[in-house]
Amino acid sequence: MFSRSSSSITFFFIVSLLAVLINPAISSRASSSFTKHTQHSSIASNCESWRLASETNNAGSWKVVPSRCVNSVKNYITGGQFENDYNIVARYAIAYAKRVKLGGDGKDAWVFDIDETLLSNLEYYKALGYGSEPYDDTKFNEWAVQGKAPAFDASLKLYKALKRLGFTIILLTGRDESQRSVTAKNLRDAGYFGWNRLLLRGKNDQGKTATQYKSEQRSKVVKEGYKIHGSTGDQWSDLQGFAVAARSFKVPNPMYYIA
């Protein structure tokens, strides 16, 4: 048999439930609250799926972060998960690098992209809605020539580890040749030293896709006798094409896409 206390609780529950069902205002508020929670959860889940698709290159070419996903991207970048993800990639890269047998002739190379790989332009993209606004070449160049982009902690650790292991570091960026001095200074100020060469877009490279331009530059390096054991970049166009590395490491960047 139910105790008096159990009966009272059951009676109170039934009365409360009937009140909600009978009173349209209460019922409406409860329904609205549930709907909003469901919608919020659905958007968050959808944006996580979009970010995964974009990072794995399944989303194909895209121009801006979907408006509904801006907060999701912001939280990902500033909430610690981005840093955790980059650290994991760096650890895998270092583990791989330690297994590579170097020839000792200075021809064992590792290629790095620069923007969003070695240097963080987060302050610039934060002001432009974390990738929700179309890329503006003029505005970005105005930011870049200030030379104040900091290093990513994970990329600096990876870079220094590769130097200690004896890899020859080659920097390959989509920046223009006119930005050589400011880019080199920015890299040194951020803690990067001792690279073999810094490759930037020249006059003959203008108008080429990133994939074509970077493939051609890597091909030249290979023809000089270098073996590209590893490559690190935030875009698939940093890593794909021809004359690719024996193993590539894609670091996270949900803010923009470059073909």
PDB file of C-alpha atoms in Angstrom:
ATOM      1  CA  MET A   1       0.000   0.000   0.000  1.00  0.00           C
ATOM      2  CA  PHE A   2       1.049   3.596  -0.632  1.00  0.00           C
ATOM      3  CA  SER A   3       1.922   5.654   2.398  1.00  0.00           C
ATOM      4  CA  ARG A   4       0.097   8.881   3.111  1.00  0.00           C
ATOM      5  CA  SER A   5       3.244  10.766   2.130  1.00  0.00           C
ATOM      6  CA  SER A   6       3.438   8.931  -1.239  1.00  0.00           C
ATOM      7  CA  SER A   7      -0.219   9.581  -1.908  1.00  0.00           C
ATOM      8  CA  SER A   8       0.231  13.293  -1.195  1.00  0.00           C
ATOM      9  CA  ILE A   9       3.189  13.519  -3.601  1.00  0.00           C
ATOM     10  CA  THR A  10       1.292  11.649  -6.323  1.00  0.00           C
ATOM     11  CA  PHE A  11      -1.776  13.870  -5.826  1.00  0.00           C
ATOM     12  CA  PHE A  12       0.357  17.030  -6.002  1.00  0.00           C
ATOM     13  CA  PHE A  13       2.055  15.833  -9.201  1.00  0.00           C
ATOM     14  CA  ILE A  14      -1.268  15.069 -10.886  1.00  0.00           C
ATOM     15  CA  VAL A  15      -2.761  18.425  -9.878  1.00  0.00           C
ATOM     16  CA  SER A  16       0.340  20.272 -11.150  1.00  0.00           C
ATOM     17  CA  LEU A  17       0.257  18.399 -14.445  1.00  0.00           C
ATOM     18  CA  LEU A  18      -3.439  19.167 -14.918  1.00  0.00           C
ATOM     19  CA  ALA A  19      -2.766  22.840 -14.182  1.00  0.00           C
ATOM     20  CA  VAL A  20      -0.176  22.979 -16.916  1.00  0.00           C
ATOM     21  CA  LEU A  21      -2.415  21.204 -19.401  1.00  0.00           C
ATOM     22  CA  ILE A  22      -5.496  23.244 -18.593  1.00  0.00           C
ATOM     23  CA  ASN A  23      -3.810  26.662 -18.336  1.00  0.00           C
ATOM     24  CA  PRO A  24      -2.874  27.750 -21.886  1.00  0.00           C
ATOM     25  CA  ALA A  25      -0.361  30.340 -20.631  1.00  0.00           C
ATOM     26  CA  ILE A  26       1.614  27.829 -18.574  1.00  0.00           C
ATOM     27  CA  SER A  27       1.402  25.204 -21.301  1.00  0.00           C
ATOM     28  CA  SER A  28       2.545  27.727 -23.921  1.00  0.00           C
ATOM     29  CA  ARG A  29       5.532  28.843 -21.835  1.00  0.00           C
ATOM     30  CA  ALA A  30       6.601  25.264 -21.207  1.00  0.00           C
ATOM     31  CA  SER A  31       6.268  24.413 -24.897  1.00  0.00           C
ATOM     32  CA  SER A  32       8.136  27.562 -25.946  1.00  0.00           C
ATOM     33  CA  SER A  33      10.971  26.857 -23.521  1.00  0.00           C
ATOM     34  CA  PHE A  34      11.322  23.292 -24.778  1.00  0.00           C
ATOM     35  CA  THR A  35      11.223  24.428 -28.417  1.00  0.00           C
ATOM     36  CA  LYS A  36      13.918  27.059 -27.860  1.00  0.00           C
ATOM     37  CA  HIS A  37      16.129  24.541 -26.060  1.00  0.00           C
ATOM     38  CA  THR A  38      15.634  22.019 -28.852  1.00  0.00           C
ATOM     39  CA  GLN A  39      16.365  24.616 -31.531  1.00  0.00           C
ATOM     40  CA  HIS A  40      19.498  25.777 -29.707  1.00  0.00           C
ATOM     41  CA  SER A  41      20.721  22.194 -29.321  1.00  0.00           C
ATOM     42  CA  SER A  42      19.975  21.480 -32.972  1.00  0.00           C
ATOM     43  CA  ILE A  43      21.885  24.568 -34.156  1.00  0.00           C
ATOM     44  CA  ALA A  44      24.877  23.768 -31.939  1.00  0.00           C
ATOM     45  CA  SER A  45      24.934  20.173 -33.161  1.00  0.00           C
ATOM     46  CA  ASN A  46      24.526  21.236 -36.779  1.00  0.00           C
ATOM     47  CA  CYS A  47      27.385  23.731 -36.474  1.00  0.00           C
ATOM     48  CA  GLU A  48      29.668  21.121 -34.938  1.00  0.00           C
ATOM     49  CA  SER A  49      28.886  18.890 -37.902  1.00  0.00           C
ATOM     50  CA  TRP A  50      29.542  21.754 -40.328  1.00  0.00           C
ATOM     51  CA  ARG A  51      32.899  22.454 -38.712  1.00  0.00           C
ATOM     52  CA  LEU A  52      33.872  18.788 -38.960  1.00  0.00           C
ATOM     53  CA  ALA A  53      32.850  18.711 -42.620  1.00  0.00           C
ATOM     54  CA  SER A  54      34.843  21.843 -43.399  1.00  0.00           C
ATOM     55  CA  GLU A  55      37.951  20.654 -41.542  1.00  0.00           C
ATOM     56  CA  THR A  56      37.922  17.310 -43.332  1.00  0.00           C
ATOM     57  CA  ASN A  57      37.354  19.029 -46.697  1.00  0.00           C
ATOM     58  CA  ASN A  58      34.006  17.302 -47.159  1.00  0.00           C
ATOM     59  CA  ALA A  59      32.225  20.662 -47.321  1.00  0.00           C
ATOM     60  CA  GLY A  60      34.193  21.618 -50.425  1.00  0.00           C
ATOM     61  CA  SER A  61      34.745  25.275 -51.227  1.00  0.00           C
ATOM     62  CA  TRP A  62      33.001  27.823 -48.985  1.00  0.00           C
ATOM     63  CA  LYS A  63      33.333  31.588 -48.620  1.00  0.00           C
ATOM     64  CA  VAL A  64      32.070  32.533 -45.147  1.00  0.00           C
ATOM     65  CA  VAL A  65      31.123  30.862 -41.894  1.00  0.00           C
ATOM     66  CA  PRO A  66      27.331  30.319 -41.856  1.00  0.00           C
ATOM     67  CA  SER A  67      25.690  33.081 -39.829  1.00  0.00           C
ATOM     68  CA  ARG A  68      24.042  30.586 -37.482  1.00  0.00           C
ATOM     69  CA  CYS A  69      27.480  29.100 -36.690  1.00  0.00           C
ATOM     70  CA  VAL A  70      29.442  32.255 -35.840  1.00  0.00           C
ATOM     71  CA  ASN A  71      28.989  31.837 -32.088  1.00  0.00           C
ATOM     72  CA  SER A  72      29.902  28.172 -32.373  1.00  0.00           C
ATOM     73  CA  VAL A  73      33.140  29.030 -34.176  1.00  0.00           C
ATOM     74  CA  LYS A  74      33.901  31.798 -31.678  1.00  0.00           C
ATOM     75  CA  ASN A  75      33.382  29.455 -28.730  1.00  0.00           C
ATOM     76  CA  TYR A  76      35.497  26.770 -30.377  1.00  0.00           C
ATOM     77  CA  ILE A  77      38.414  29.127 -30.952  1.00  0.00           C
ATOM     78  CA  THR A  78      38.300  31.035 -27.677  1.00  0.00           C
ATOM     79  CA  GLY A  79      37.012  28.311 -25.363  1.00  0.00           C
ATOM     80  CA  GLY A  80      40.083  26.087 -25.374  1.00  0.00           C
ATOM     81  CA  GLN A  81      39.056  23.324 -27.774  1.00  0.00           C
ATOM     82  CA  PHE A  82      40.935  24.851 -30.698  1.00  0.00           C
ATOM     83  CA  GLU A  83      44.125  24.937 -28.638  1.00  0.00           C
ATOM     84  CA  ASN A  84      43.590  21.328 -27.543  1.00  0.00           C
ATOM     85  CA  ASP A  85      43.062  20.213 -31.130  1.00  0.00           C
ATOM     86  CA  TYR A  86      46.190  22.003 -32.357  1.00  0.00           C
ATOM     87  CA  ASN A  87      48.232  20.479 -29.538  1.00  0.00           C
ATOM     88  CA  ILE A  88      47.082  16.990 -30.546  1.00  0.00           C
ATOM     89  CA  VAL A  89      48.105  17.580 -34.178  1.00  0.00           C
ATOM     90  CA  ALA A  90      51.499  18.881 -33.059  1.00  0.00           C
ATOM     91  CA  ARG A  91      52.086  15.852 -30.844  1.00  0.00           C
ATOM     92  CA  TYR A  92      51.267  13.466 -33.686  1.00  0.00           C
ATOM     93  CA  ALA A  93      53.609  15.403 -35.981  1.00  0.00           C
ATOM     94  CA  ILE A  94      56.469  15.257 -33.483  1.00  0.00           C
ATOM     95  CA  ALA A  95      55.905  11.540 -32.901  1.00  0.00           C
ATOM     96  CA  TYR A  96      56.074  10.943 -36.650  1.00  0.00           C
ATOM     97  CA  ALA A  97      59.154  13.145 -37.056  1.00  0.00           C
ATOM     98  CA  LYS A  98      61.022  11.152 -34.425  1.00  0.00           C
ATOM     99  CA  ARG A  99      60.564   8.001 -36.497  1.00  0.00           C
ATOM    100  CA  VAL A 100      61.959   9.529 -39.701  1.00  0.00           C
ATOM    101  CA  LYS A 101      65.502   8.461 -40.553  1.00  0.00           C
ATOM    102  CA  LEU A 102      67.351  11.577 -41.624  1.00  0.00           C
ATOM    103  CA  GLY A 103      70.115  11.404 -44.201  1.00  0.00           C
ATOM    104  CA  GLY A 104      72.292  13.938 -42.441  1.00  0.00           C
ATOM    105  CA  ASP A 105      72.906  15.888 -45.643  1.00  0.00           C
ATOM    106  CA  GLY A 106      70.614  18.812 -44.829  1.00  0.00           C
ATOM    107  CA  LYS A 107      68.117  17.702 -47.457  1.00  0.00           C
ATOM    108  CA  ASP A 108      65.469  16.331 -45.080  1.00  0.00           C
ATOM    109  CA  ALA A 109      62.791  19.002 -45.224  1.00  0.00           C
ATOM    110  CA  TRP A 110      59.610  19.984 -43.449  1.00  0.00           C
ATOM    111  CA  VAL A 111      57.341  22.592 -45.060  1.00  0.00           C
ATOM    112  CA  PHE A 112      55.254  25.028 -43.042  1.00  0.00           C
ATOM    113  CA  ASP A 113      52.527  27.402 -44.114  1.00  0.00           C
ATOM    114  CA  ILE A 114      52.547  30.670 -42.149  1.00  0.00           C
ATOM    115  CA  ASP A 115      49.155  32.318 -41.586  1.00  0.00           C
ATOM    116  CA  GLU A 116      46.965  30.324 -39.171  1.00  0.00           C
ATOM    117  CA  THR A 117      49.731  27.720 -39.050  1.00  0.00           C
ATOM    118  CA  LEU A 118      52.738  29.451 -37.487  1.00  0.00           C
ATOM    119  CA  LEU A 119      51.243  32.916 -36.957  1.00  0.00           C
ATOM    120  CA  SER A 120      47.801  33.623 -35.521  1.00  0.00           C
ATOM    121  CA  ASN A 121      45.683  36.348 -37.124  1.00  0.00           C
ATOM    122  CA  LEU A 122      42.871  35.803 -34.637  1.00  0.00           C
ATOM    123  CA  GLU A 123      42.785  39.471 -33.611  1.00  0.00           C
ATOM    124  CA  TYR A 124      42.134  40.414 -37.224  1.00  0.00           C
ATOM    125  CA  TYR A 125      39.428  37.801 -37.792  1.00  0.00           C
ATOM    126  CA  LYS A 126      37.809  38.467 -34.436  1.00  0.00           C
ATOM    127  CA  ALA A 127      37.113  42.025 -35.562  1.00  0.00           C
ATOM    128  CA  LEU A 128      35.512  40.630 -38.736  1.00  0.00           C
ATOM    129  CA  GLY A 129      33.135  38.207 -37.107  1.00  0.00           C
ATOM    130  CA  TYR A 130      35.311  35.087 -36.953  1.00  0.00           C
ATOM    131  CA  GLY A 131      35.057  34.420 -40.671  1.00  0.00           C
ATOM    132  CA  SER A 132      31.454  35.535 -41.150  1.00  0.00           C
ATOM    133  CA  GLU A 133      32.552  38.322 -43.505  1.00  0.00           C
ATOM    134  CA  PRO A 134      34.058  37.713 -46.968  1.00  0.00           C
ATOM    135  CA  TYR A 135      37.847  37.816 -47.211  1.00  0.00           C
ATOM    136  CA  ASP A 136      39.180  41.279 -48.039  1.00  0.00           C
ATOM    137  CA  ASP A 137      42.704  41.200 -49.464  1.00  0.00           C
ATOM    138  CA  THR A 138      43.313  44.906 -48.830  1.00  0.00           C
ATOM    139  CA  LYS A 139      42.235  44.794 -45.196  1.00  0.00           C
ATOM    140  CA  PHE A 140      44.261  41.666 -44.490  1.00  0.00           C
ATOM    141  CA  ASN A 141      47.393  43.159 -46.044  1.00  0.00           C
ATOM    142  CA  GLU A 142      46.959  46.254 -43.892  1.00  0.00           C
ATOM    143  CA  TRP A 143      46.897  43.963 -40.858  1.00  0.00           C
ATOM    144  CA  ALA A 144      49.804  41.802 -42.045  1.00  0.00           C
ATOM    145  CA  VAL A 145      52.217  44.694 -42.591  1.00  0.00           C
ATOM    146  CA  GLN A 146      51.813  45.657 -38.939  1.00  0.00           C
ATOM    147  CA  GLY A 147      53.803  42.504 -38.180  1.00  0.00           C
ATOM    148  CA  LYS A 148      52.235  41.794 -34.813  1.00  0.00           C
ATOM    149  CA  ALA A 149      50.715  38.335 -35.304  1.00  0.00           C
ATOM    150  CA  PRO A 150      51.733  36.048 -32.411  1.00  0.00           C
ATOM    151  CA  ALA A 151      52.788  32.417 -32.642  1.00  0.00           C
ATOM    152  CA  PHE A 152      50.573  29.500 -31.758  1.00  0.00           C
ATOM    153  CA  ASP A 153      52.076  27.750 -28.737  1.00  0.00           C
ATOM    154  CA  ALA A 154      51.622  24.347 -30.371  1.00  0.00           C
ATOM    155  CA  SER A 155      53.219  25.364 -33.669  1.00  0.00           C
ATOM    156  CA  LEU A 156      56.195  26.941 -31.924  1.00  0.00           C
ATOM    157  CA  LYS A 157      56.771  23.727 -29.970  1.00  0.00           C
ATOM    158  CA  LEU A 158      56.513  21.692 -33.163  1.00  0.00           C
ATOM    159  CA  TYR A 159      58.840  24.019 -35.054  1.00  0.00           C
ATOM    160  CA  LYS A 160      61.504  23.915 -32.329  1.00  0.00           C
ATOM    161  CA  ALA A 161      61.205  20.134 -31.967  1.00  0.00           C
ATOM    162  CA  LEU A 162      61.795  19.675 -35.707  1.00  0.00           C
ATOM    163  CA  LYS A 163      64.816  21.953 -35.581  1.00  0.00           C
ATOM    164  CA  ARG A 164      66.294  19.923 -32.726  1.00  0.00           C
ATOM    165  CA  LEU A 165      65.713  16.705 -34.663  1.00  0.00           C
ATOM    166  CA  GLY A 166      67.661  18.082 -37.609  1.00  0.00           C
ATOM    167  CA  PHE A 167      64.976  18.881 -40.183  1.00  0.00           C
ATOM    168  CA  THR A 168      65.498  21.653 -42.706  1.00  0.00           C
ATOM    169  CA  ILE A 169      62.610  24.086 -42.368  1.00  0.00           C
ATOM    170  CA  ILE A 170      61.034  25.619 -45.463  1.00  0.00           C
ATOM    171  CA  LEU A 171      58.345  28.277 -45.123  1.00  0.00           C
ATOM    172  CA  LEU A 172      55.836  28.502 -47.961  1.00  0.00           C
ATOM    173  CA  THR A 173      53.232  31.251 -47.768  1.00  0.00           C
ATOM    174  CA  GLY A 174      50.618  32.829 -49.993  1.00  0.00           C
ATOM    175  CA  ARG A 175      51.801  36.283 -48.965  1.00  0.00           C
ATOM    176  CA  ASP A 176      53.338  38.492 -51.655  1.00  0.00           C
ATOM    177  CA  GLU A 177      57.064  38.989 -52.141  1.00  0.00           C
ATOM    178  CA  SER A 178      56.595  42.644 -51.176  1.00  0.00           C
ATOM    179  CA  GLN A 179      55.860  41.478 -47.622  1.00  0.00           C
ATOM    180  CA  ARG A 180      59.089  39.520 -47.189  1.00  0.00           C
ATOM    181  CA  SER A 181      60.779  41.831 -44.702  1.00  0.00           C
ATOM    182  CA  VAL A 182      57.782  42.385 -42.450  1.00  0.00           C
ATOM    183  CA  THR A 183      56.886  38.683 -42.530  1.00  0.00           C
ATOM    184  CA  ALA A 184      60.424  37.591 -41.623  1.00  0.00           C
ATOM    185  CA  LYS A 185      60.547  40.095 -38.773  1.00  0.00           C
ATOM    186  CA  ASN A 186      57.138  39.032 -37.501  1.00  0.00           C
ATOM    187  CA  LEU A 187      58.258  35.391 -37.503  1.00  0.00           C
ATOM    188  CA  ARG A 188      61.432  36.192 -35.574  1.00  0.00           C
ATOM    189  CA  ASP A 189      59.519  38.365 -33.098  1.00  0.00           C
ATOM    190  CA  ALA A 190      57.145  35.435 -32.549  1.00  0.00           C
ATOM    191  CA  GLY A 191      60.041  33.087 -31.783  1.00  0.00           C
ATOM    192  CA  TYR A 192      60.788  31.368 -35.108  1.00  0.00           C
ATOM    193  CA  PHE A 193      64.416  31.231 -36.200  1.00  0.00           C
ATOM    194  CA  GLY A 194      66.695  29.240 -38.456  1.00  0.00           C
ATOM    195  CA  TRP A 195      64.501  28.442 -41.443  1.00  0.00           C
ATOM    196  CA  ASN A 196      66.207  27.452 -44.669  1.00  0.00           C
ATOM    197  CA  ARG A 197      64.113  29.634 -46.958  1.00  0.00           C
ATOM    198  CA  LEU A 198      60.995  31.756 -47.015  1.00  0.00           C
ATOM    199  CA  LEU A 199      58.969  31.343 -50.215  1.00  0.00           C
ATOM    200  CA  LEU A 200      56.435  34.039 -51.143  1.00  0.00           C
ATOM    201  CA  ARG A 201      54.325  34.766 -54.231  1.00  0.00           C
ATOM    202  CA  GLY A 202      56.269  36.525 -56.972  1.00  0.00           C
ATOM    203  CA  LYS A 203      54.947  38.306 -60.058  1.00  0.00           C
ATOM    204  CA  ASN A 204      54.659  35.049 -61.993  1.00  0.00           C
ATOM    205  CA  ASP A 205      52.601  33.480 -59.208  1.00  0.00           C
ATOM    206  CA  GLN A 206      49.807  36.033 -59.219  1.00  0.00           C
ATOM    207  CA  GLY A 207      46.422  34.613 -60.167  1.00  0.00           C
ATOM    208  CA  LYS A 208      47.361  31.014 -59.440  1.00  0.00           C
ATOM    209  CA  THR A 209      45.338  28.981 -56.986  1.00  0.00           C
ATOM    210  CA  ALA A 210      47.055  28.242 -53.701  1.00  0.00           C
ATOM    211  CA  THR A 211      47.207  24.551 -54.598  1.00  0.00           C
ATOM    212  CA  GLN A 212      48.955  25.213 -57.917  1.00  0.00           C
ATOM    213  CA  TYR A 213      51.342  27.841 -56.566  1.00  0.00           C
ATOM    214  CA  LYS A 214      52.400  25.806 -53.536  1.00  0.00           C
ATOM    215  CA  SER A 215      52.725  22.597 -55.557  1.00  0.00           C
ATOM    216  CA  GLU A 216      55.037  24.352 -58.014  1.00  0.00           C
ATOM    217  CA  GLN A 217      57.167  25.736 -55.209  1.00  0.00           C
ATOM    218  CA  ARG A 218      57.463  22.330 -53.549  1.00  0.00           C
ATOM    219  CA  SER A 219      58.354  20.790 -56.897  1.00  0.00           C
ATOM    220  CA  LYS A 220      61.278  23.195 -57.239  1.00  0.00           C
ATOM    221  CA  VAL A 221      62.472  22.227 -53.773  1.00  0.00           C
ATOM    222  CA  VAL A 222      62.270  18.518 -54.619  1.00  0.00           C
ATOM    223  CA  LYS A 223      64.229  19.067 -57.840  1.00  0.00           C
ATOM    224  CA  GLU A 224      67.015  20.549 -55.726  1.00  0.00           C
ATOM    225  CA  GLY A 225      67.333  17.190 -54.003  1.00  0.00           C
ATOM    226  CA  TYR A 226      65.258  17.815 -50.896  1.00  0.00           C
ATOM    227  CA  LYS A 227      62.962  15.144 -49.532  1.00  0.00           C
ATOM    228  CA  ILE A 228      59.827  16.618 -47.991  1.00  0.00           C
ATOM    229  CA  HIS A 229      59.109  14.318 -45.082  1.00  0.00           C
ATOM    230  CA  GLY A 230      56.413  16.455 -43.510  1.00  0.00           C
ATOM    231  CA  SER A 231      54.168  19.407 -44.189  1.00  0.00           C
ATOM    232  CA  THR A 232      51.939  21.447 -41.897  1.00  0.00           C
ATOM    233  CA  GLY A 233      49.186  23.853 -42.893  1.00  0.00           C
ATOM    234  CA  ASP A 234      45.723  25.064 -41.948  1.00  0.00           C
ATOM    235  CA  GLN A 235      44.341  24.694 -45.496  1.00  0.00           C
ATOM    236  CA  TRP A 236      44.067  21.590 -47.645  1.00  0.00           C
ATOM    237  CA  SER A 237      45.557  23.703 -50.449  1.00  0.00           C
ATOM    238  CA  ASP A 238      48.730  23.910 -48.315  1.00  0.00           C
ATOM    239  CA  LEU A 239      49.038  20.138 -48.404  1.00  0.00           C
ATOM    240  CA  GLN A 240      47.494  18.804 -51.615  1.00  0.00           C
ATOM    241  CA  GLY A 241      48.478  18.943 -55.284  1.00  0.00           C
ATOM    242  CA  PHE A 242      51.781  17.488 -56.459  1.00  0.00           C
ATOM    243  CA  ALA A 243      55.260  17.218 -54.910  1.00  0.00           C
ATOM    244  CA  VAL A 244      53.456  16.614 -51.639  1.00  0.00           C
ATOM    245  CA  ALA A 245      55.043  15.585 -48.348  1.00  0.00           C
ATOM    246  CA  ALA A 246      55.433  11.982 -47.274  1.00  0.00           C
ATOM    247  CA  ARG A 247      52.994  12.880 -44.526  1.00  0.00           C
ATOM    248  CA  SER A 248      50.889  16.005 -44.057  1.00  0.00           C
ATOM    249  CA  PHE A 249      49.385  17.462 -40.893  1.00  0.00           C
ATOM    250  CA  LYS A 250      46.276  19.632 -41.175  1.00  0.00           C
ATOM    251  CA  VAL A 251      45.822  22.035 -38.270  1.00  0.00           C
ATOM    252  CA  PRO A 252      42.369  23.411 -37.430  1.00  0.00           C
ATOM    253  CA  ASN A 253      40.967  26.573 -38.993  1.00  0.00           C
ATOM    254  CA  PRO A 254      37.187  26.954 -39.227  1.00  0.00           C
ATOM    255  CA  MET A 255      37.325  30.661 -40.146  1.00  0.00           C
ATOM    256  CA  TYR A 256      38.132  30.568 -43.851  1.00  0.00           C
ATOM    257  CA  TYR A 257      38.804  28.357 -46.845  1.00  0.00           C
ATOM    258  CA  ILE A 258      41.441  28.816 -49.583  1.00  0.00           C
ATOM    259  CA  ALA A 259      41.342  26.731 -52.738  1.00  0.00           C
TER     260      ALA A 259
END
